[in-house]
Short mmCIF file of C-alpha atoms and ligand atoms in Angstrom, two decimals:
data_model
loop_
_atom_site.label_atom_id
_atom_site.label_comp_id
_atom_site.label_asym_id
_atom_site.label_seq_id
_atom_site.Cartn_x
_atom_site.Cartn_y
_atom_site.Cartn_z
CA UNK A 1 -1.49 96.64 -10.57
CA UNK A 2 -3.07 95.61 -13.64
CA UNK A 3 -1.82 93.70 -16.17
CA UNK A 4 -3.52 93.25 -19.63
CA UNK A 5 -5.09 89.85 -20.07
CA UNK A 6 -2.88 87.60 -22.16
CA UNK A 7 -5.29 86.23 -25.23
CA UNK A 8 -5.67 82.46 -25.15
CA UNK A 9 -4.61 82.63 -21.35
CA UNK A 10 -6.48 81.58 -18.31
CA UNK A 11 -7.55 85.06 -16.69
CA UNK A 12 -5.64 84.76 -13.30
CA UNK A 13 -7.38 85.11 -10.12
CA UNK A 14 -6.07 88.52 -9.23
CA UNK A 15 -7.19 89.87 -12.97
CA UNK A 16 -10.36 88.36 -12.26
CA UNK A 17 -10.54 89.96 -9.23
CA UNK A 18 -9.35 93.51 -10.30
CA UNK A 19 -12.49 93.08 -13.39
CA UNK A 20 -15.22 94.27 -11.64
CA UNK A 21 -18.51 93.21 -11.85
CA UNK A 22 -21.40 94.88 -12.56
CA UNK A 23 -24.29 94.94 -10.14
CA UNK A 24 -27.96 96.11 -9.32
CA UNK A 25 -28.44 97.61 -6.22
CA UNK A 26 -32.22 97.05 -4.10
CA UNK A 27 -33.91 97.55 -1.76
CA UNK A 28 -37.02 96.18 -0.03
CA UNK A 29 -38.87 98.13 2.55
CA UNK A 30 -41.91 97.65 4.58
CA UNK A 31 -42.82 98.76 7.87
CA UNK A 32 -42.11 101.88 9.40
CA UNK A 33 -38.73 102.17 7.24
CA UNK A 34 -38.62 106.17 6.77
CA UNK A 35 -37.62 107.17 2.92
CA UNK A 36 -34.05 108.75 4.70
CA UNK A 37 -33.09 105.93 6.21
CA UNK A 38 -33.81 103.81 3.17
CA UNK A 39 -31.51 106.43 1.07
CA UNK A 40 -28.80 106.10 4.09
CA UNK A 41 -28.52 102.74 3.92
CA UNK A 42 -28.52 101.89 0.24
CA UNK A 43 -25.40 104.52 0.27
CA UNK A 44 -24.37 102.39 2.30
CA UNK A 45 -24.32 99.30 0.28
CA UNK A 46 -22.73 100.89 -2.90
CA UNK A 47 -19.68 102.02 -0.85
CA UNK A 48 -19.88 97.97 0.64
CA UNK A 49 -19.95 96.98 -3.22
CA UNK A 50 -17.73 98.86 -4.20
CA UNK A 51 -15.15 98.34 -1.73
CA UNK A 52 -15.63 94.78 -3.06
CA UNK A 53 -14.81 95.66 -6.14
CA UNK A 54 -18.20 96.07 -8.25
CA UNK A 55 -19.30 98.69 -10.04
CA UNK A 56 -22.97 99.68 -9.17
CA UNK A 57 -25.12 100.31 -12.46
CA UNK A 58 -28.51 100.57 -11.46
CA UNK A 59 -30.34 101.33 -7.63
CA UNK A 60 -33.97 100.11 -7.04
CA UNK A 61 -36.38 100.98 -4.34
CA UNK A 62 -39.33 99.14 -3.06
CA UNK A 63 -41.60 100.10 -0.38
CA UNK A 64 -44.49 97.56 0.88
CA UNK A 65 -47.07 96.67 2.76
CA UNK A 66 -45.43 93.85 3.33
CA UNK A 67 -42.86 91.88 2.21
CA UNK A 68 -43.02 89.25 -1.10
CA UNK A 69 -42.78 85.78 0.92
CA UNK A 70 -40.99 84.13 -2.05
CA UNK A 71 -39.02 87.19 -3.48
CA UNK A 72 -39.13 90.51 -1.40
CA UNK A 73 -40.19 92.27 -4.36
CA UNK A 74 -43.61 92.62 -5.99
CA UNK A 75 -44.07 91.20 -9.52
CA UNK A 76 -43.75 94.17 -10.80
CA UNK A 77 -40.64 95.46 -9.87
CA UNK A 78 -39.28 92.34 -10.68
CA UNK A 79 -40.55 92.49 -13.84
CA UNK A 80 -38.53 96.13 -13.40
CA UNK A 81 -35.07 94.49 -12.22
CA UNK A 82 -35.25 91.96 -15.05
CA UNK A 83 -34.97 94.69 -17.66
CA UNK A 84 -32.54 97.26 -16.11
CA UNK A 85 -30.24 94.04 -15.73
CA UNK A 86 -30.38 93.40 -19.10
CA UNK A 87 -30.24 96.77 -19.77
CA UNK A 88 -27.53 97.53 -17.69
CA UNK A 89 -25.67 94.11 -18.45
CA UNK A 90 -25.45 93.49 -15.18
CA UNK A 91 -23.72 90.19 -13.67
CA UNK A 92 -25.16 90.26 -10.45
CA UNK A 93 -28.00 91.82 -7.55
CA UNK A 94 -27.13 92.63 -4.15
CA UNK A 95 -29.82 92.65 -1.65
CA UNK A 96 -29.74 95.63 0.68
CA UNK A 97 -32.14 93.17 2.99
CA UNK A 98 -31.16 89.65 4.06
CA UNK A 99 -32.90 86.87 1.88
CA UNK A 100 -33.29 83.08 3.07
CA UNK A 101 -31.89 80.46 1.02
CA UNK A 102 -35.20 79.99 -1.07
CA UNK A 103 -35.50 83.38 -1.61
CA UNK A 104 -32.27 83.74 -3.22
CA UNK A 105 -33.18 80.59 -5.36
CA UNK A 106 -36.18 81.92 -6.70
CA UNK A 107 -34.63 85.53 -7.41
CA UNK A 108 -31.91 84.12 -8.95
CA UNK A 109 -34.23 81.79 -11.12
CA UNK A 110 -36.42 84.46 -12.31
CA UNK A 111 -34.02 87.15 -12.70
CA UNK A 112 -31.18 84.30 -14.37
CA UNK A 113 -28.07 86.49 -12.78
CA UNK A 114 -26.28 85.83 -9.18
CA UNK A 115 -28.16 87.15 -6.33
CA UNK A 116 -26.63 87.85 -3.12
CA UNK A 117 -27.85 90.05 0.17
CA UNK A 118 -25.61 92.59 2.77
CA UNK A 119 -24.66 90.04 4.37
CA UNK A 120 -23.20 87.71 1.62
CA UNK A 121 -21.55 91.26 0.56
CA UNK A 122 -19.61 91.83 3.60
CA UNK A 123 -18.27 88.56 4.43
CA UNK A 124 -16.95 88.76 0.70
CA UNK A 125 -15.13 91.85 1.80
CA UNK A 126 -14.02 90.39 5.08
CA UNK A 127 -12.58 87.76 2.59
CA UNK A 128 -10.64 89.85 1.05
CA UNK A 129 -9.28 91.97 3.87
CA UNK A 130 -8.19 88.54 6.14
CA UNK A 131 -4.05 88.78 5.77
CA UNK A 132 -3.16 86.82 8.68
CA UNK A 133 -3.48 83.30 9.70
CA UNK A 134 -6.35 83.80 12.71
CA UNK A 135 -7.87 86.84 10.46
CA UNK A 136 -8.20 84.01 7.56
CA UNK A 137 -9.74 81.37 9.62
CA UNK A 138 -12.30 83.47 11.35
CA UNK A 139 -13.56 84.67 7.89
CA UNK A 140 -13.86 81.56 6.62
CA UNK A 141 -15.55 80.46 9.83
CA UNK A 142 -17.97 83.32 9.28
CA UNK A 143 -18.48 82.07 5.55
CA UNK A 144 -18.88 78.26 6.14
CA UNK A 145 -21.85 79.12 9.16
CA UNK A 146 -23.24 81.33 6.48
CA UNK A 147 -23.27 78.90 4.15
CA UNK A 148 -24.18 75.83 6.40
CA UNK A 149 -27.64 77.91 7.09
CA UNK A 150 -28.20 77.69 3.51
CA UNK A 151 -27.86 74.40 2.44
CA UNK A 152 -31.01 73.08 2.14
CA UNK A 153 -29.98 70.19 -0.97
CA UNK A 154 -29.57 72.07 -3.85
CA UNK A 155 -26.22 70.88 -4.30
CA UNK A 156 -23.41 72.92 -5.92
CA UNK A 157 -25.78 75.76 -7.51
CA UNK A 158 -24.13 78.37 -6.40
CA UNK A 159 -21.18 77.50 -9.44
CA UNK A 160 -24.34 77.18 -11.98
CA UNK A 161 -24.42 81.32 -11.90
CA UNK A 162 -20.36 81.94 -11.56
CA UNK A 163 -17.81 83.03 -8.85
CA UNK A 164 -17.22 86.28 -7.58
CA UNK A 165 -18.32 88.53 -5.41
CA UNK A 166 -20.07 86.26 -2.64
CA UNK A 167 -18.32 82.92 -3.32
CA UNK A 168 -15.42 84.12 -2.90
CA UNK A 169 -12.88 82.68 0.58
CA UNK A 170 -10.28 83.84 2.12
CA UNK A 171 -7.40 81.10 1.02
CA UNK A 172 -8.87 80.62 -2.93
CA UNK A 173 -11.22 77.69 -1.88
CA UNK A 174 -14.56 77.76 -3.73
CA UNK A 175 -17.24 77.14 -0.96
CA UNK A 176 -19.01 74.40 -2.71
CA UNK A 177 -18.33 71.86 -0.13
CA UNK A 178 -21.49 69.41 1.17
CA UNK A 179 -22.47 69.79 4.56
CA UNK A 180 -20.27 67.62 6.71
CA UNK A 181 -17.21 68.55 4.93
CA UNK A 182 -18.17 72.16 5.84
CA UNK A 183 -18.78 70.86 9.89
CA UNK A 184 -15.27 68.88 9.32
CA UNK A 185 -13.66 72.25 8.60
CA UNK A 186 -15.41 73.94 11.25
CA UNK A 187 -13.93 71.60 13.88
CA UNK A 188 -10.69 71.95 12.18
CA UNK A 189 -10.88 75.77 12.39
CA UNK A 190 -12.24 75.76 15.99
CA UNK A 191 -9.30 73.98 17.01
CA UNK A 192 -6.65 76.20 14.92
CA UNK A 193 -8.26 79.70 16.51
CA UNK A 194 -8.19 77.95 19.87
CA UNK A 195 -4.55 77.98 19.92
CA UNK A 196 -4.46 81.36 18.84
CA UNK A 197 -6.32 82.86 21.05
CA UNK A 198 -5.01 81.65 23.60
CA UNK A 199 -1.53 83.38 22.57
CA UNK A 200 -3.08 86.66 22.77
CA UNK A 201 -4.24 85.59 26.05
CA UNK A 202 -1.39 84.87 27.46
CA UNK A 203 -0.02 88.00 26.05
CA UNK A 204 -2.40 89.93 27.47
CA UNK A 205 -2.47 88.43 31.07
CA UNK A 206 1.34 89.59 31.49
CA UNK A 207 0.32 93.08 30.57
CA UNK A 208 -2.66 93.08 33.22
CA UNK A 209 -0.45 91.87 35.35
CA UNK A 210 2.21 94.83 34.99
CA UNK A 211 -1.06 96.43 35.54
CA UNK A 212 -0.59 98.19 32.18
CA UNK A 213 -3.59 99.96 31.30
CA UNK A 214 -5.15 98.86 27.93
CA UNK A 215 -7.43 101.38 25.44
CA UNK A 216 -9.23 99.56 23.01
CA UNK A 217 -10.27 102.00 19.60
CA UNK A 218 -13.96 100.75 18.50
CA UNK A 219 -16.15 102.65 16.42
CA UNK A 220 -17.95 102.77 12.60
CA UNK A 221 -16.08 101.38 9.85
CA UNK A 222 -14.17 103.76 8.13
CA UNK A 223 -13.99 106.29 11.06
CA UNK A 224 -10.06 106.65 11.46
CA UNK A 225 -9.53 104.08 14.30
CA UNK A 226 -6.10 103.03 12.63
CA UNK A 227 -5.02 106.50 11.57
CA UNK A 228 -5.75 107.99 15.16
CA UNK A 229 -3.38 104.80 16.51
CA UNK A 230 -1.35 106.28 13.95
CA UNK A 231 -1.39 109.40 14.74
CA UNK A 232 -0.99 109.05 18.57
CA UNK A 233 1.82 105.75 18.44
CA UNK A 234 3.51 106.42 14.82
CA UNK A 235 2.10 102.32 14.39
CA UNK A 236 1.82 102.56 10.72
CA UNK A 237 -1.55 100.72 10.56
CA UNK A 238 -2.83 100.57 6.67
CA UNK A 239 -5.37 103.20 6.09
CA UNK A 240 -7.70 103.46 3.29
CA UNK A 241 -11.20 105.24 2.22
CA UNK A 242 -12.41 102.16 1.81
CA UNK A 243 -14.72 99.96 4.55
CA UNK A 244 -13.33 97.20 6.55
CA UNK A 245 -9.46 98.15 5.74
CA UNK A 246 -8.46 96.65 9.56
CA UNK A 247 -9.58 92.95 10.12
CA UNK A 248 -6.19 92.31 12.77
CA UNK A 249 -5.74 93.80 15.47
CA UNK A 250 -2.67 95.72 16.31
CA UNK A 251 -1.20 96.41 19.83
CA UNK A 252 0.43 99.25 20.59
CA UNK A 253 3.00 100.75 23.27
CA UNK A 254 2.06 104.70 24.11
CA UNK A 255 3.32 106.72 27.05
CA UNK A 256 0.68 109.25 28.22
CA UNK A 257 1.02 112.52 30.40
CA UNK A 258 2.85 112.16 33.40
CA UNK A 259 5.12 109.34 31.82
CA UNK A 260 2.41 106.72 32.17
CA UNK A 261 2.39 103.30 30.05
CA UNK A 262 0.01 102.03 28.06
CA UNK A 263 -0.69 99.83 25.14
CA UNK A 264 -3.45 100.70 22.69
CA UNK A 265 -5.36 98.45 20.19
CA UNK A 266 -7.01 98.89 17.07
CA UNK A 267 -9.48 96.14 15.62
CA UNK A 268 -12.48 95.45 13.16
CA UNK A 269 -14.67 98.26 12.24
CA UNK A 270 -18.34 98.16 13.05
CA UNK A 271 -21.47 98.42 11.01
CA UNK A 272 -25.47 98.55 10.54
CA UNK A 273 -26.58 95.03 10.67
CA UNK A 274 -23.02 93.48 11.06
CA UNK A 275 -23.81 89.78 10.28
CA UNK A 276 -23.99 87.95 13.43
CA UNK A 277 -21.89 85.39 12.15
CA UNK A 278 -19.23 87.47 11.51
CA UNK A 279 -19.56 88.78 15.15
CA UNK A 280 -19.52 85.13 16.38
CA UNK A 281 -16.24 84.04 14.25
CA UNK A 282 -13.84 87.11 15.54
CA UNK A 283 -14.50 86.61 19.04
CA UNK A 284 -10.97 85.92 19.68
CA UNK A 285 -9.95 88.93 18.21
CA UNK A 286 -13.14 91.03 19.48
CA UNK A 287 -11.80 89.80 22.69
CA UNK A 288 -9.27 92.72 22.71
CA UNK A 289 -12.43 94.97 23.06
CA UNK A 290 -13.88 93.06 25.99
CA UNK A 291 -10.56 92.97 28.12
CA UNK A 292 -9.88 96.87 27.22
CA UNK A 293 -10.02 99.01 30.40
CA UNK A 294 -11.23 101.75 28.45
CA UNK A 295 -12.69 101.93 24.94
CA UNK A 296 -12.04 105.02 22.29
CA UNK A 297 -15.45 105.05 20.71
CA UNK A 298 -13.79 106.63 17.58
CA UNK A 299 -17.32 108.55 15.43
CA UNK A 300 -16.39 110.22 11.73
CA UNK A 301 -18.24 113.54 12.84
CA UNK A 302 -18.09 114.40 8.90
CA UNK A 303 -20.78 111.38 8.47
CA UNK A 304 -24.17 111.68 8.06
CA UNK A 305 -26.74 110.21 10.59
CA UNK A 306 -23.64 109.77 13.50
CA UNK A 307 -26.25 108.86 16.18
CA UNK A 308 -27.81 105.69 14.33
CA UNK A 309 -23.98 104.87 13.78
CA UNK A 310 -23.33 105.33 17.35
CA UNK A 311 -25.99 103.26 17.97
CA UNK A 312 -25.21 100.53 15.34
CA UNK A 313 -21.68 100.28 17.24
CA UNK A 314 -23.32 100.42 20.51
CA UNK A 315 -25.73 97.59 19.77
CA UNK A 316 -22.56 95.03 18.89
CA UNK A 317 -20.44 96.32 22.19
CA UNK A 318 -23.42 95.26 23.97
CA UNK A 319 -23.41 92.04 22.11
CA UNK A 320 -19.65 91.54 23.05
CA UNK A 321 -20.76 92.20 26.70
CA UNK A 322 -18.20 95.15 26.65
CA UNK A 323 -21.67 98.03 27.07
CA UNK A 324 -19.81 98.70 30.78
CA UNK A 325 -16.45 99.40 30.01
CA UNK A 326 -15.92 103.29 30.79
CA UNK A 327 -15.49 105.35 27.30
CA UNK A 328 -14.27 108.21 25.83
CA UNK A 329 -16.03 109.55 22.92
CA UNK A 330 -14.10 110.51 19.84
CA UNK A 331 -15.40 113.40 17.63
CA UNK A 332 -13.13 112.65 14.88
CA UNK A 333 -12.33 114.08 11.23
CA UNK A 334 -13.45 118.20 13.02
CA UNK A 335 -11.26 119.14 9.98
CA UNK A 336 -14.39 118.43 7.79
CA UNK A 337 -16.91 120.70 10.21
CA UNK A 338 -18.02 124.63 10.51
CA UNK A 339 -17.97 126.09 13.25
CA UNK A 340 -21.79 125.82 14.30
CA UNK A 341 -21.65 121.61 13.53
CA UNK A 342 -18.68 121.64 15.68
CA UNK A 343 -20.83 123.14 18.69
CA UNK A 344 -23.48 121.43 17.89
CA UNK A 345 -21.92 118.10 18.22
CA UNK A 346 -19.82 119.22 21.53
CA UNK A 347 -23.34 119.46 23.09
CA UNK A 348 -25.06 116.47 21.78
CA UNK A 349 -21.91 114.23 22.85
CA UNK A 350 -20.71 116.17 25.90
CA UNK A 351 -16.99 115.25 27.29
CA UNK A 352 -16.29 114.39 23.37
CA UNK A 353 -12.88 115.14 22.62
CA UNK A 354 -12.70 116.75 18.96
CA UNK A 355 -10.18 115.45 17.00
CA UNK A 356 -8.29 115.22 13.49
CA UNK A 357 -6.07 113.03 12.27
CA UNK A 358 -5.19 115.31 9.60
CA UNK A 359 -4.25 118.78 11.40
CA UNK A 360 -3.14 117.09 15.10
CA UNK A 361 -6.15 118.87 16.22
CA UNK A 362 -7.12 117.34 19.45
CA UNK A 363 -4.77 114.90 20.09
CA UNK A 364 -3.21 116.45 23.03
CA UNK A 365 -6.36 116.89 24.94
CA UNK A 366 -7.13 112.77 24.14
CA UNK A 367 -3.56 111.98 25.66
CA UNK A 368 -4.42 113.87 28.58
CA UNK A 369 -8.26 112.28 29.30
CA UNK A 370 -6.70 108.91 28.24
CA UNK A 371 -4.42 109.52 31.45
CA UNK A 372 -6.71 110.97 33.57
CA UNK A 373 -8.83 107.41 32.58
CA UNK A 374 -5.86 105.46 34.05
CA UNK A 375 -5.25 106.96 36.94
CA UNK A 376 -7.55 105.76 39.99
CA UNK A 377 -10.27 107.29 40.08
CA UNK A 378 -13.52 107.72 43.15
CA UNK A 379 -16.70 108.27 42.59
CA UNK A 380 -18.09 111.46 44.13
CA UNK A 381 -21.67 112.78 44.44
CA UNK A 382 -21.74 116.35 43.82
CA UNK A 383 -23.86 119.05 44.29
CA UNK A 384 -22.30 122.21 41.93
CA UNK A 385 -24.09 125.60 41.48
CA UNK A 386 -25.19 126.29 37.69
CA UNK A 387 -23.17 129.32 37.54
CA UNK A 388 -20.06 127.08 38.34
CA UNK A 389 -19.93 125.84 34.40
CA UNK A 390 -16.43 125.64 34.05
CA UNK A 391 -16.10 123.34 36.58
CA UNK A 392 -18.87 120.77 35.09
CA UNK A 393 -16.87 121.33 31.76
CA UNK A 394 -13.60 120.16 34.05
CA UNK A 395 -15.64 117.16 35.14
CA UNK A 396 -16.94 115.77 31.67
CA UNK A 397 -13.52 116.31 30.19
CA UNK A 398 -11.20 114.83 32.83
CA UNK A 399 -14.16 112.64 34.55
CA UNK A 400 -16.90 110.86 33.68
CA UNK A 401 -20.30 111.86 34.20
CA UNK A 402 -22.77 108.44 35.43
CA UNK A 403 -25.77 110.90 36.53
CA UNK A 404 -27.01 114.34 36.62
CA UNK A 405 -29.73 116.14 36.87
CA UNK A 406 -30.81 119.38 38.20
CA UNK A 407 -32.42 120.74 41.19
CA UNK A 408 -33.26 124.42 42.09
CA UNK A 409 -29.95 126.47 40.63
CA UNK A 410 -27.50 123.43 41.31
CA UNK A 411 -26.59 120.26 39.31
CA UNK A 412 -26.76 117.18 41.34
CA UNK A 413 -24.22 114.88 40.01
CA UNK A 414 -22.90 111.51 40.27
CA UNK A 415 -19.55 111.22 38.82
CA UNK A 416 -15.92 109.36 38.74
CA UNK A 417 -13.06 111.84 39.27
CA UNK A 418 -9.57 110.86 38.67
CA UNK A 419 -8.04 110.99 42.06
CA UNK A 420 -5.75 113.73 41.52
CA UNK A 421 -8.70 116.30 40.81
CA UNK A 422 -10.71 114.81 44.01
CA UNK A 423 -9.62 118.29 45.91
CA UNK A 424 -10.73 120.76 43.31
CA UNK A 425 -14.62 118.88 44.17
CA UNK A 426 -14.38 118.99 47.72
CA UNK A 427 -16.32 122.23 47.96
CA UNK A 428 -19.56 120.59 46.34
CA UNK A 429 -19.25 117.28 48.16
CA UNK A 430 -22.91 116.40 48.15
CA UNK A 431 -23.08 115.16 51.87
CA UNK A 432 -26.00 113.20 51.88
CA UNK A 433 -24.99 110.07 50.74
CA UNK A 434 -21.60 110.96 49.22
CA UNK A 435 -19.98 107.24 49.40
CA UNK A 436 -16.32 107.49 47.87
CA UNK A 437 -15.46 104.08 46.29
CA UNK A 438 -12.28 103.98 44.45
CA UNK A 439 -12.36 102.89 41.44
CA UNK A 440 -9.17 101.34 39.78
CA UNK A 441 -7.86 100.33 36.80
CA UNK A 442 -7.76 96.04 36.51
N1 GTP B 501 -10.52 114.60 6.69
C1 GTP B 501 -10.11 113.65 7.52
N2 GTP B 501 -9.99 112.37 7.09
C2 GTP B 501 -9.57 111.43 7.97
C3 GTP B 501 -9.27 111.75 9.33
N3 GTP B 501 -8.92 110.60 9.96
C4 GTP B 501 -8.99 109.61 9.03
N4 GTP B 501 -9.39 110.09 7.83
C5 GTP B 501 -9.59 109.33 6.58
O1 GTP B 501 -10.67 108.43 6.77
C6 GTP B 501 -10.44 107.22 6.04
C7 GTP B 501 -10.56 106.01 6.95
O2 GTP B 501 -9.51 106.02 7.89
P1 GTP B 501 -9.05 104.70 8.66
O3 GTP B 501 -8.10 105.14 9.72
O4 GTP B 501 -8.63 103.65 7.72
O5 GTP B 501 -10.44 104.28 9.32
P2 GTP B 501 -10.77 102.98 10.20
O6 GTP B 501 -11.76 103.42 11.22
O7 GTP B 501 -9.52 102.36 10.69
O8 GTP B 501 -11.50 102.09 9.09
P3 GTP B 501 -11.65 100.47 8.99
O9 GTP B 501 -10.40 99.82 9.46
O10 GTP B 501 -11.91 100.28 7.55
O11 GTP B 501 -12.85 100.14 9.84
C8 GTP B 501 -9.06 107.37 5.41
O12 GTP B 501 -9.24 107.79 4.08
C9 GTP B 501 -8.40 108.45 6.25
O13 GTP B 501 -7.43 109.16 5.52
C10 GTP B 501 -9.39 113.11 9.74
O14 GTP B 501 -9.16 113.50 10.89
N5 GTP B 501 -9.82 114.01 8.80
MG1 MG B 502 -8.76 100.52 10.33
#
């Protein structure tokens, strides 16, 4: 809530917090950068500002040839941010492209307001969002590497242009600490998260070893990870219209069709050009994703440009070394969607389940593939007529495709079947080669 500022008082950190500040948006281009993507991503950024509390005033553009080594921006534009900033009375920029240290010096110099890039912006928010102990140490992890890249002697600067958005950590420490006092901490933090991961370890080695199957939701920030966990466990998981809401992750008991057991997890949302040192810093709690038997791939189907999302969250799952983990595609928020976008999307993601949080829509069907998932499952080369499309529709909602392609009027298809279906197949065993390897859940 907020409360008036008392006159002659000391603004208190949450009022400071709840004033917003007013910022310039750019972005720098060069390349092969098309003009949507550009639009796409600096949408992006406000709703990052503004979940950190700013208020966006002004948006510039630049595309180049190339980029400015010493400011991104050509003279003239920055000629052009000077005066909407004073214009505008803005307090600070926010870089839709990462700057280096000297970069943000000389912007800062010439444009005399606080300059900070994506990156800077996000760990702010992850700042913000940390509410328990690990989730608070791995931020601030994040925020002293960020820093420690940085410091290249120019002492405590970063208080000569005020706090705020971008100096601000997770406990209320200002990060103007020298560089060994920032490695000190990092030792001390290493040490604290050590312990603490190795509690969730141990946590979840018992539950591997009542072979209890694990899900693991991963997906675009803001896609409805936590309500769908929600929705399908009754958790209670804080959701918001806002990006990064989730920073812990939350483990969750669900029985599936056929009175199976299973615990389900909900973690950190992804994004384009999530810093790497954030990435880096919640390993311990990204680990949940890694160890997941399955992964819910959880995609806002109301969005615009879903595939570059898809990839964006693909890219990082491949950075966690969890690209092999089987997954089931989740087409969520349908509530939003025509018809035609709804068909549309059920062929450009095939054995996508179509869900929303809102109207139950879908969630049935997900309980059901989420049990077919657990079950043991063989892989089976098949060779199915064309005309036989119910069947492949069977296969890509229970199974999961690995190949296909087609030859003459059949599909040839390589594909895991959850055992129990194995006899419906049998007819369009592919014999040539057909070697039936179980597969099992860990
Ligand atoms: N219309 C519609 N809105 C939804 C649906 N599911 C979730 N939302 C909304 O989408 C927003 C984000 O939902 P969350 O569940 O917090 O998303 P998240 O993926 O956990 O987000 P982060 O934790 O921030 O990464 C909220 O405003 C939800 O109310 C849905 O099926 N339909
Ligand atoms: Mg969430």
């Amino acid at each position: 809530m907020k409360r008036p500022a008392v006159e002659g008082m000391d603004q208190s950190e949450e009022e400071r917090r709840t004033t917003s500040e007013r910022a310039v948006l750019v972005s720098v281009r060069w390349g092969e950068v098309g003009e949507e993507e550009t639009v796409e991503s600096l949408r992006e950024l406000q709703s990052l500002a503004e979940t950190a509390g700013a208020e966006v005033v002004a948006v510039l553009a630049q595309t180049r040839q190339r980029p400015d080594p010493a400011t991104l921006l050509g003279r003239g534009k920055l000629e052009e941010l000077r005066l909407i900033s004073d214009s505008t009375d803005a307090d600070l920029v926010i870089f839709d492209q990462e700057l280096t240290p000297s970069q943000q010096r000389n912007l800062e110099n010439e444009v005399g307001l606080k300059v900070i890039d994506r990156t800077a912006l996000i760990l702010d928010i992850f700042a913000q969002h940390a509410h328990s102990k690990e989730g608070k140490a791995q931020v601030e992890m994040a925020q002293l590497r960020y820093q420690l890249t940085r410091l290249t002697g120019r002492g405590s600067e970063l208080s000569r242009l005020g706090g705020g958005i971008g100096t601000r950590g997770p406990g209320e420490t200002k990060l103007e600490v020298d560089r060994r006092r920032i490695n000190a901490r990092i030792k001390t933090l290493n040490r604290e998260l050590k312990d603490l991961t190795r509690v969730r370890r141990i946590k979840r080695k018992r539950r591997q070893r009542l072979g209890i199957p694990t899900f693991s939701l991963v997906g675009y920030t803001n896609a409805g990870k936590s309500s769908l966990l929600n929705a399908l466990t009754e958790a209670g998981v804080r959701v918001e219209d806002q990006l990064f809401s989730t920073l812990d992750p939350t483990t969750r008991r669900l029985i599936l069709p056929g009175n199976r057991q299973a615990v389900i997890t909900d973690t950190v949302g992804f994004i384009n050009h999530l810093p790497h040192q954030l990435v880096e810093a919640f390993k311990s709690t990204l680990e949940e994703v890694r160890e997941a038997d399955v992964l819910l791939h959880v995609i806002d189907a109301s969005a615009p440009h879903i595939d570059r999302r898809t990839r964006a969250v693909e890219r990082v799952l491949e950075e966690l070394q969890a690209d092999r983990i089987p997954v089931i595609y989740v087409l969520n928020k349908v509530d939003l969607l025509d018809e035609r976008s709804r068909e549309e999307l059920s062929k450009r993601y095939p054995g996508a389940v179509l869900t929303s949080t809102l109207t139950g829509e879908g969630l049935q069907e997900l309980r059901e593939k989420m049990a077919a998932f657990t079950s043991s499952r063989r892989a089976l080369h098949i060779r199915l007529p064309v005309e036989k499309g119910e069947m492949l529709t069977l296969l890509y909602r229970m199974g999961q495709v690995l190949e296909m392609h087609s030859q003459d009027n059949f599909y040839r298809i390589l594909a895991e079947v959850p055992e129990e279906l194995v006899h419906r197949f049998e007819p369009y065993l592919d014999d040539d080669g057909s070697e039936d390897y179980t597969v099992g859940v860990r």
